XYZ file of C-alpha atoms in Angstrom:
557
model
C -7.683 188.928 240.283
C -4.581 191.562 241.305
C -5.332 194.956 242.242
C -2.472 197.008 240.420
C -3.912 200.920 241.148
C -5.599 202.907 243.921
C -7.392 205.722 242.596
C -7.871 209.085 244.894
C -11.449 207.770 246.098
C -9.867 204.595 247.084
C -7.227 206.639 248.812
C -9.022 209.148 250.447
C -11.282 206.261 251.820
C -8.332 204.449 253.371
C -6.953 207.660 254.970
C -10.574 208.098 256.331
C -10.250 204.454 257.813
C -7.143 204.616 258.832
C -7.984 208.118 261.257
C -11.283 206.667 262.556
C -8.945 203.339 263.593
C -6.691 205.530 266.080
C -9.831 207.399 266.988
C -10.925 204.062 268.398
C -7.676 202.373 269.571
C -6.426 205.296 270.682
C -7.005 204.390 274.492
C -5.399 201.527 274.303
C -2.762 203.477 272.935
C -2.468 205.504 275.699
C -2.039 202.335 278.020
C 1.415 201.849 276.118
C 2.506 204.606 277.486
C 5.527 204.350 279.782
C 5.136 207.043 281.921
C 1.898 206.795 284.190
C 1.288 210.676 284.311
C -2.133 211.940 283.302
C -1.049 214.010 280.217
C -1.976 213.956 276.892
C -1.087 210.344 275.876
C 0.235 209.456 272.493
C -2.657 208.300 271.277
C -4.926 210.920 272.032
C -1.807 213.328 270.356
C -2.163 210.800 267.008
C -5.653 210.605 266.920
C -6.630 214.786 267.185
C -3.688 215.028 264.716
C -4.903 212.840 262.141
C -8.828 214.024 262.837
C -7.756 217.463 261.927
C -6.011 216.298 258.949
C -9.791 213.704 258.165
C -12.053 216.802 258.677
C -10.073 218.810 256.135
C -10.435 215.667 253.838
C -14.247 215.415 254.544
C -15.216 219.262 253.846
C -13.277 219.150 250.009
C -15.391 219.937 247.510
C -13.685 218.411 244.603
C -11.407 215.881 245.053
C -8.389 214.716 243.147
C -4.595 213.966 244.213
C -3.551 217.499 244.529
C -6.423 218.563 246.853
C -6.390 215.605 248.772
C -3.073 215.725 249.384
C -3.165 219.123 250.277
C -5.580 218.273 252.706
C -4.212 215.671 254.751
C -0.669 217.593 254.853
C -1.845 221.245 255.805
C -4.864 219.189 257.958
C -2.024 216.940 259.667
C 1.080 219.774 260.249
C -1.282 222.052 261.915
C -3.503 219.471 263.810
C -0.415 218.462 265.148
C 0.077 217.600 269.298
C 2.963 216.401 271.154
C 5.902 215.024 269.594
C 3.835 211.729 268.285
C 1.593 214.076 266.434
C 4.241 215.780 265.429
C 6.294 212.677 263.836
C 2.346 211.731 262.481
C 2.032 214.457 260.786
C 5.477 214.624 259.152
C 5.060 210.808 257.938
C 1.948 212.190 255.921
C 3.499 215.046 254.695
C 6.231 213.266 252.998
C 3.930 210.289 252.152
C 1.740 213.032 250.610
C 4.181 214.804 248.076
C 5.351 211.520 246.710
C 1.884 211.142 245.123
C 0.410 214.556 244.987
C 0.949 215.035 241.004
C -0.031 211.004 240.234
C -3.589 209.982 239.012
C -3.215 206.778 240.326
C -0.901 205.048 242.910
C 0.702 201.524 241.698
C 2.920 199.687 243.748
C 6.302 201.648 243.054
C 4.907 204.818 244.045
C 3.162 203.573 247.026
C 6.942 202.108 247.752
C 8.121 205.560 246.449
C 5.731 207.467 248.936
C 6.684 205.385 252.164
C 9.884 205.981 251.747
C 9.614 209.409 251.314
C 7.568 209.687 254.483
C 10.053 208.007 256.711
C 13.239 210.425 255.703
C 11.232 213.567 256.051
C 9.962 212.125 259.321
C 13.577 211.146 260.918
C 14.624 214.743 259.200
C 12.189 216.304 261.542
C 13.719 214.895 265.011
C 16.814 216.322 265.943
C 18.356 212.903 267.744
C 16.299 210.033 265.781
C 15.692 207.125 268.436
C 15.323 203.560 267.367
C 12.524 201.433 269.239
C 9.986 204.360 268.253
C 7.528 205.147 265.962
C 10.269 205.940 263.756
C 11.599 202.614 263.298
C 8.186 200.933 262.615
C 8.546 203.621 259.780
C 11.822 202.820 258.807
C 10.738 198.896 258.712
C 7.701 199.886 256.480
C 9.789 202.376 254.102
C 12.209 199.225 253.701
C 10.105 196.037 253.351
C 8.062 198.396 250.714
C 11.356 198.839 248.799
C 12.067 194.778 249.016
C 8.145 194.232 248.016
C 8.171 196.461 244.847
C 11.090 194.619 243.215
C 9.447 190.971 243.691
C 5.200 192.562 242.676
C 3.134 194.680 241.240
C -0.269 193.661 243.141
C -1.305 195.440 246.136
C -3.230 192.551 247.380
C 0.316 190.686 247.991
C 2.050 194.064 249.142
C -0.198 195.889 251.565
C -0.450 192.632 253.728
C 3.609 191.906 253.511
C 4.217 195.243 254.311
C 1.993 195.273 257.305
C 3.451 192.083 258.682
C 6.870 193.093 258.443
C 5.501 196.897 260.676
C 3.614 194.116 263.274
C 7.400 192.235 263.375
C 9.303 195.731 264.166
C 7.015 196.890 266.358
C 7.447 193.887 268.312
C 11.297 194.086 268.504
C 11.064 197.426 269.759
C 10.985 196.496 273.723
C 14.657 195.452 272.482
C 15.607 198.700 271.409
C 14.409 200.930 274.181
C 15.244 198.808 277.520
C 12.356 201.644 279.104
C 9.679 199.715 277.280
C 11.383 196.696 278.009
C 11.177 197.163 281.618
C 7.599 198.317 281.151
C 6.741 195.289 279.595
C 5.336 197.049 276.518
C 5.981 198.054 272.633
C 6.403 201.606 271.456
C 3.296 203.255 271.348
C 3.741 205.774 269.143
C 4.287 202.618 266.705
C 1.638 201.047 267.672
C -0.422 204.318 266.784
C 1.235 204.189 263.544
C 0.454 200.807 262.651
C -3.457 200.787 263.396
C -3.114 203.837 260.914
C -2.104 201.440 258.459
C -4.491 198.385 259.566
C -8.015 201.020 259.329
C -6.520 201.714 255.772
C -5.926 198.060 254.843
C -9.629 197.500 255.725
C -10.732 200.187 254.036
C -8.933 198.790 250.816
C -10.227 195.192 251.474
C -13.731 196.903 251.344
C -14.674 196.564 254.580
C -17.924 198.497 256.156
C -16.047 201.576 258.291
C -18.052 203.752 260.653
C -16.961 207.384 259.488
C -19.128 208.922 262.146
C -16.807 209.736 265.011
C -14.645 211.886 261.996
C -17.771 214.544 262.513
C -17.396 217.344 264.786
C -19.810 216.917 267.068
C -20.740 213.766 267.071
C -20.191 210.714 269.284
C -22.621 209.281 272.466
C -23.628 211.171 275.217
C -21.037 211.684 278.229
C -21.469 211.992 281.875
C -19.970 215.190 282.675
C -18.278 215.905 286.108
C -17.194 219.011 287.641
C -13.768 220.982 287.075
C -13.632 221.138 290.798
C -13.376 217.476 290.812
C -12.316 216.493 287.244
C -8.674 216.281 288.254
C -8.696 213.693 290.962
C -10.142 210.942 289.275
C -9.500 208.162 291.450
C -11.973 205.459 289.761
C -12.004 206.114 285.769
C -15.456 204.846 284.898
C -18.573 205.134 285.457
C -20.537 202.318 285.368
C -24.345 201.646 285.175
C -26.896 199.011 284.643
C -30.124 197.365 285.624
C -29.863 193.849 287.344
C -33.520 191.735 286.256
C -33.750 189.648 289.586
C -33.522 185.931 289.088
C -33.895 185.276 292.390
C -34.918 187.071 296.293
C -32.325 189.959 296.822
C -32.711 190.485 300.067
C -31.322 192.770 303.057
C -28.417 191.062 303.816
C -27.786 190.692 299.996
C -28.033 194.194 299.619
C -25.831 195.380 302.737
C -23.364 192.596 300.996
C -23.567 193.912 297.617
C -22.797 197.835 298.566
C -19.944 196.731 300.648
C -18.251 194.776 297.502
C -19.001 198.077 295.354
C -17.216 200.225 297.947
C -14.224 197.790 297.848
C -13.515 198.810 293.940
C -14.838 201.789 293.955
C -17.057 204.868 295.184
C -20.580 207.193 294.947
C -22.152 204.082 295.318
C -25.858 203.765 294.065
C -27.826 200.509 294.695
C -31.317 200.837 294.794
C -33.953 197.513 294.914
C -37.093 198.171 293.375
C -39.725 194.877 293.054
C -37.808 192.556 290.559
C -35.024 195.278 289.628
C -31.828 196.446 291.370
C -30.728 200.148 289.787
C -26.893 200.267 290.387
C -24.301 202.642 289.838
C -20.777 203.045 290.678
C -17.354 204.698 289.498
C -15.004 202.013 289.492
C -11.207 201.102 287.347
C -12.909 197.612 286.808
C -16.183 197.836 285.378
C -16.219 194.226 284.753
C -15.984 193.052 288.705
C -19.279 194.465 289.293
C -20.705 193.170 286.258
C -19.149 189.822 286.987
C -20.565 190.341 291.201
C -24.098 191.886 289.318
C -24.911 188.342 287.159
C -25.119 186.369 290.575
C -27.772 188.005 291.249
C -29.854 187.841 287.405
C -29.472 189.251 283.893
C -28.489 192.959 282.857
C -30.251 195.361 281.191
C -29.369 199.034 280.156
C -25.740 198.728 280.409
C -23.817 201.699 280.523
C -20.381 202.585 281.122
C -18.229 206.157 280.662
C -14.483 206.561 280.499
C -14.206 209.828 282.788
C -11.036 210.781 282.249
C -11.441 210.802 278.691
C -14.309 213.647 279.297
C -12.200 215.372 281.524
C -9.701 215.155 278.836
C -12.519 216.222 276.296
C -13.749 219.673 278.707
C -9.631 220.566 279.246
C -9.466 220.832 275.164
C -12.713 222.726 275.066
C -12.035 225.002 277.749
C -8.620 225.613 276.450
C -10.059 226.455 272.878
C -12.514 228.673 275.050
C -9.420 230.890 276.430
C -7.382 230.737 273.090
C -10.252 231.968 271.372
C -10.757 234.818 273.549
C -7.103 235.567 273.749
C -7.065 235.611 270.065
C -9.820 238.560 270.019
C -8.138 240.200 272.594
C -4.778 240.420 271.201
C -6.280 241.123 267.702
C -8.023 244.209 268.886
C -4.978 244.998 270.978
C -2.923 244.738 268.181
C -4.688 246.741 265.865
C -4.311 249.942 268.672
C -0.427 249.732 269.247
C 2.410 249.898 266.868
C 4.406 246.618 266.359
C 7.069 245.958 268.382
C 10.547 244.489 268.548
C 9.600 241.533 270.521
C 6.977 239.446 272.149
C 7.002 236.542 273.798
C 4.427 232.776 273.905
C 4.122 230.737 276.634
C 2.335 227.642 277.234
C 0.810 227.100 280.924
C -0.852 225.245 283.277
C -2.939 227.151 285.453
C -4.495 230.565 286.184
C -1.495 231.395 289.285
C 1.020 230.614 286.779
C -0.663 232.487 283.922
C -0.626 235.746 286.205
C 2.830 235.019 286.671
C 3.390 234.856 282.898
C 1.585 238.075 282.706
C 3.327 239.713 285.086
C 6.758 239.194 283.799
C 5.381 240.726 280.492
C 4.092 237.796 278.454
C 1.892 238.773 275.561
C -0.084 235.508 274.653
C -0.571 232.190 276.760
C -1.382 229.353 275.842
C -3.335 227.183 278.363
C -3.126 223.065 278.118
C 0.503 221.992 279.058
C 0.897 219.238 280.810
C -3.009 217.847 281.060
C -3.747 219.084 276.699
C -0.807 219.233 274.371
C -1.213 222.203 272.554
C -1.734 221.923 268.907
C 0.570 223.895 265.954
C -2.016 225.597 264.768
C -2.780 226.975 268.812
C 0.985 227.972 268.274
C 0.084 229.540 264.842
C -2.949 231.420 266.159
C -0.884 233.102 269.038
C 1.986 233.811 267.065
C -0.459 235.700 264.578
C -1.692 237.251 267.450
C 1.668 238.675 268.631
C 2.429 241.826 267.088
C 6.003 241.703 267.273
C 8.530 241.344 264.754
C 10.768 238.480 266.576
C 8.742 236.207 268.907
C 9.979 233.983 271.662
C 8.093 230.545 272.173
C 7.924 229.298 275.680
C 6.635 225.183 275.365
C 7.359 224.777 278.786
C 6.895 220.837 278.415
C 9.220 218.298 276.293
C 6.684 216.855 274.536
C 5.602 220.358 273.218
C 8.599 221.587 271.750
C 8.552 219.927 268.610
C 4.731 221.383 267.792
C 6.456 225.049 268.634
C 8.913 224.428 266.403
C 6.674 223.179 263.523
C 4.809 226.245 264.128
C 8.196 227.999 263.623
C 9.008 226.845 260.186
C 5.277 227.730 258.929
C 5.667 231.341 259.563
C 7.186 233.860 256.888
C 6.406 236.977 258.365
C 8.138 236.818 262.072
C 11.328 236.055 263.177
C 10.478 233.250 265.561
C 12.629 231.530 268.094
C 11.649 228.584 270.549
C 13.392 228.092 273.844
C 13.255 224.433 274.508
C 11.333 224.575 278.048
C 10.274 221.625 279.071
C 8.938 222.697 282.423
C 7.339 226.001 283.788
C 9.874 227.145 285.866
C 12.463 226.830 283.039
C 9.945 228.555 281.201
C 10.071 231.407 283.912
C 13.646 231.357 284.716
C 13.761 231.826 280.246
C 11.472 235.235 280.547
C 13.020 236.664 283.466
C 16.390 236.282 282.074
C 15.452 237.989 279.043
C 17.682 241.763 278.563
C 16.039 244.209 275.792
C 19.853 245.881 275.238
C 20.784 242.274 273.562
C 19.271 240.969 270.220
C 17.660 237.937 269.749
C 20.206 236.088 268.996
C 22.333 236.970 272.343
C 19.413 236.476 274.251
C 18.774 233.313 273.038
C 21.780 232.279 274.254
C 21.814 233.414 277.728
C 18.357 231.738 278.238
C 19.795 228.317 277.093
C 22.177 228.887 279.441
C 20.390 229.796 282.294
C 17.570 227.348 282.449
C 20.145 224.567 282.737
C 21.011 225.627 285.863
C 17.073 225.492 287.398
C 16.414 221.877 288.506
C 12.563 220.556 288.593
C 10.286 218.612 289.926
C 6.605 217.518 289.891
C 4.476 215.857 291.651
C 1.585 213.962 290.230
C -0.640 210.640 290.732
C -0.078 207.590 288.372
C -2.849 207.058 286.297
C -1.533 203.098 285.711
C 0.619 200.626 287.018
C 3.658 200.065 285.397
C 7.458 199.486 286.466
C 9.672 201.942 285.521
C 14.014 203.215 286.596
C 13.803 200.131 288.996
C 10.220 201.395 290.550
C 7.167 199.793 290.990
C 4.248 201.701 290.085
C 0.520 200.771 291.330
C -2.295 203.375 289.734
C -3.135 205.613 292.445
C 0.670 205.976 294.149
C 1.897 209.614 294.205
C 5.107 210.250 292.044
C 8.118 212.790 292.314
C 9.479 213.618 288.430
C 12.329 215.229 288.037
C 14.148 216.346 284.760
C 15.155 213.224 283.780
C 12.680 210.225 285.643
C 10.931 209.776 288.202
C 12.890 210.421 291.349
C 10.557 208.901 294.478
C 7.044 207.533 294.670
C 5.194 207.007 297.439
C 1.480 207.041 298.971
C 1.723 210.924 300.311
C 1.940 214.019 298.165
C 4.206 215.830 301.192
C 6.548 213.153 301.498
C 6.876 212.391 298.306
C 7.490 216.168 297.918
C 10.430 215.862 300.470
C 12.275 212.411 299.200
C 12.154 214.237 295.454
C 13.711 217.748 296.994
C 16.429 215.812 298.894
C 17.703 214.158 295.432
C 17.575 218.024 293.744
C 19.177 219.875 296.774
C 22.398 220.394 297.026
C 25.494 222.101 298.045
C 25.619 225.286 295.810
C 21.231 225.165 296.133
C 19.651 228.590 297.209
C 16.385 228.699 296.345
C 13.704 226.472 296.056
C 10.274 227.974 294.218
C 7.480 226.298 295.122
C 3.734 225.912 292.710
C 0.841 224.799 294.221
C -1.972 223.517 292.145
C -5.456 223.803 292.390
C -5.916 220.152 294.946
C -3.661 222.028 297.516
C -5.230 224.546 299.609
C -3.102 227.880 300.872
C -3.022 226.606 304.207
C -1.457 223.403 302.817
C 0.852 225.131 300.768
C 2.206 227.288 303.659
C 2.090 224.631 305.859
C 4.632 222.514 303.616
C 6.871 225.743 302.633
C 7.525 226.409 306.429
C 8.053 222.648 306.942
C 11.024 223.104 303.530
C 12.321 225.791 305.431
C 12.814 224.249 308.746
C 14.613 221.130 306.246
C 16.588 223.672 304.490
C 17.592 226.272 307.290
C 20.102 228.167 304.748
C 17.569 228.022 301.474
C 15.225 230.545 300.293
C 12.042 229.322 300.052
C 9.363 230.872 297.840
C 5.552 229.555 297.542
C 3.161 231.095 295.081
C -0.407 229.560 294.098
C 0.155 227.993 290.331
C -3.456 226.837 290.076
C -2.619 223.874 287.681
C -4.850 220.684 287.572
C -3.272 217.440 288.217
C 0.000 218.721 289.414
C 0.152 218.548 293.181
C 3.494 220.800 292.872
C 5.502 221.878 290.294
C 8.799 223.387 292.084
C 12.061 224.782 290.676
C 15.549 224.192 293.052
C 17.988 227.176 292.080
């Protein structure tokens, strides 16, 4: 029998299904990703975009088209993180005021609606780029338009439609020769298209766990310390109980602990009468599973993904400091008169947020690099920021389009966002800024000037990949400058040094220098007067940036 109609329960059920499908998939997501940095992947971005958007859904009271629409639009645009969040949330926007005013979705407005969502989605990027998430949209909008003419059943379209967003997504390596070289598909597609599958088995009537769409909810973590948290060198930890089959002797124990320590570290193996307890943080959980069952059976079997807590505290403790920035400003802003302008930046470490400070900045936002801010962290400090014209610092790439989402949302403030994409641009933008020009003007001269500041940081590689002609192992140390990663090697300092000697040149003068919270200021100095020894006639300038995960984050002027 054909299925002509969804009605909104239907709907809101597949939406539900489709968030909590990312919400699972979404690490696998984040192994698509081409670059290995540990950032917030795209499908950690998706999948906090599209649970905002669910736990707006879940808390309506009465629900109908309008509201739930409604919902998963404002829920979405100011969830949004990163630039795949970003493109997310403008694919359910437009998706959602196709069908806001129906009582029921048929097959032409479902075509109606994906359409809609792909042309305000590729309205949204300024420089559209096929083999992306935005051509699995384009494929769907399309193959929806082809469908509509030859059916009116859903069961025949949903599945055609999906098949046809599986066969783009798998072209895409030959779009983008990056993912190509990779050896990967898009995964900002990919994110899109298990959106699509959860819904699918949500409409097919499937059982789906709604659980994980709950604040709060979830299995209990391991949690490790901040001190540590950012040099994660083995990602899980692993636990279980071997039930001896056989003598486990000495030797089989001095054996056993010296295979552990060969993939891995804080080694536990204890023997106890018929039981070995063993624990160990390891990338490859299943090699001392697989080394475990030569000995007997397993029991309590337990295994956490650490950098996904670590990933978990840097959101909490940067909704910690937004919160009490946004009490702080509030109360500061109901003492002092508004003023002509105020200026947002996003950073990635305490050193660099004094430095903000310092050169006068009235809100920051902390997450960068390691936690891409979200539009409605961009809303909250705008509101905060009692200024009629507010500049917006992103101060990463894949921030900028969640700044400038924030942008168009506000009414009552003359907002303009300076398309950072690293801190030092960021500075370079602040300390460029003259109060005798207007906005306008000044805009201007900080586009100008931060195209002069060349940048680099240097990071670990949280996969192996192969990427501009290098091979990547997890572990190796990487130099990224503005445009790719320039050297990689197995030391931070030298790695440092062979990334410097590709931004140095003739008409350099000064080379700034942030060290992050894994380099001590011995270290630091150490390595500046070692730069300046390498670049007799350069300035040389080292200040403590604090940031997690980034060894150094330097600017060549």
């Amino acid at each position: 029998m054909a299925t002509k109609t969804i009605n909104v329960e239907m709907l809101a059920k597949m939406f539900l299904a489709g968030a909590q499908n990312i919400e699972a998939k979404k690490e696998f997501i984040n192994e698509l990703n081409v670059f290995p940095v540990p950032d917030g992947d795209t499908g950690t971005n998706m999948s906090l975009t599209i649970m905002a958007a669910a736990r707006e859904v879940t808390a309506l009271e009465k629900l109908d088209m309008t509201s739930l629409a409604k919902a998963i639009s404002s829920g979405s645009l100011r969830g949004a993180r990163g630039n795949s969040g970003v493109i997310l949330s403008q694919l359910l926007r437009g998706f959602t005021k196709a069908i806001r005013d129906e009582k029921e979705i048929d097959v032409p407005t479902l075509a109606k609606a994906l359409v809609r969502a792909k042309e305000t989605a590729y309205k949204a990027v300024m420089k559209p780029k096929e083999g992306t998430i935005l051509t699995v949209a384009r494929g769907i909008a399309e193959k929806a338009e082809q469908m509509a003419e030859e059916t009116d059943d859903l069961e025949v379209f949903l599945p055609e439609v999906i098949k046809e967003a599986e066969a783009v997504l798998e072209k895409t390596p030959e779009m983008l020769p990056v993912l190509k070289e990779a050896g990967v598909v898009d995964s900002g597609g990919q994110g899109l298209l298990e959106v699509i599958r959860g819904a699918y088995d949500a409409f097919l009537g499937k059982e789906i766990e709604y659980k994980a769409i709950e604040p709060g909810s979830g299995v209990n973590v391991t949690r490790i310390s901040a001190d540590t948290a950012a040099e994660i060198k083995f990602g899980y930890c692993t636990e279980f109980i071997i039930l001896l089959e056989k003598e486990f002797t000495d030797e089989d124990e001095v054996g056993f602990k010296a295979y552990l320590e060969s993939i891995g570290d804080s080694i536990v193996c204890v023997a106890d009468d018929d039981v070995v307890k063993v624990h160990v943080h390891t990338n490859d959980p299943g090699l001392a599973i697989q080394k475990a069952l030569t000995f007997g059976q397993l029991s309590r079997m337990k295994i956490d993904n650490m950098r996904e807590e670590h990933q978990e505290k840097l959101i909490k403790d940067a909704e910690k400091l937004a919160k009490a920035q946004a009490e702080e400003a509030k109360e500061k802003a109901a003492q002092e008169p508004r003023k002509p302008v105020g200026f947002i930046a996003v950073s990635i470490g305490e050193g660099l947020n004094e430095i903000f400070r310092e050169l006068g900045v009235d809100y920051i936002i902390e997450g960068g690099q390691t936690m891409n801010p979200s539009t409605d962290d961009m809303l909250t400090a705008i509101d905060h920021v009692n200024a009629d014209t507010i500049f917006i610092l992103p101060n990463n790439k894949n921030i900028v389009m969640a700044a400038n989402q924030a942008r168009d949302l506000t009414t009552d403030k003359h907002i303009v966002v300076i398309p950072t994409k690293t801190v030092p641009q960021g500075i370079t933008a602040v300390i460029n800024y003259n109060a005798e020009l207007s906005a306008a003007e000044n805009e201007e001269a900080m586009l100008e000037e931060i195209k002069n500041v060349k940048t680099g940081q240097v990071t670990y590689a949280v996969r192996d990949t192969h990427i501009d002609d290098k091979e990547i192992h997890e572990g190796d140390i990487m130099g990224i400058g503005d445009h790719g990663i320039l050297a990689v090697g197995t030391a931070i300092e030298t790695t440092t040094k062979d990334m410097l000697a590709q931004l140095v040149d003739e008409d350099s003068e000064l080379i700034s220098l942030y060290y992050g919270e894994d380099i001590s200021d011995e270290e630091a100095e150490k390595f500046s007067a070692d730069l300046e020894a390498m670049y007799p006639d350069m300035d040389v300038d080292v200040h403590s940036g604090g940031q997690p995960i980034y060894y150094y984050v330097l600017a060549v002027e």
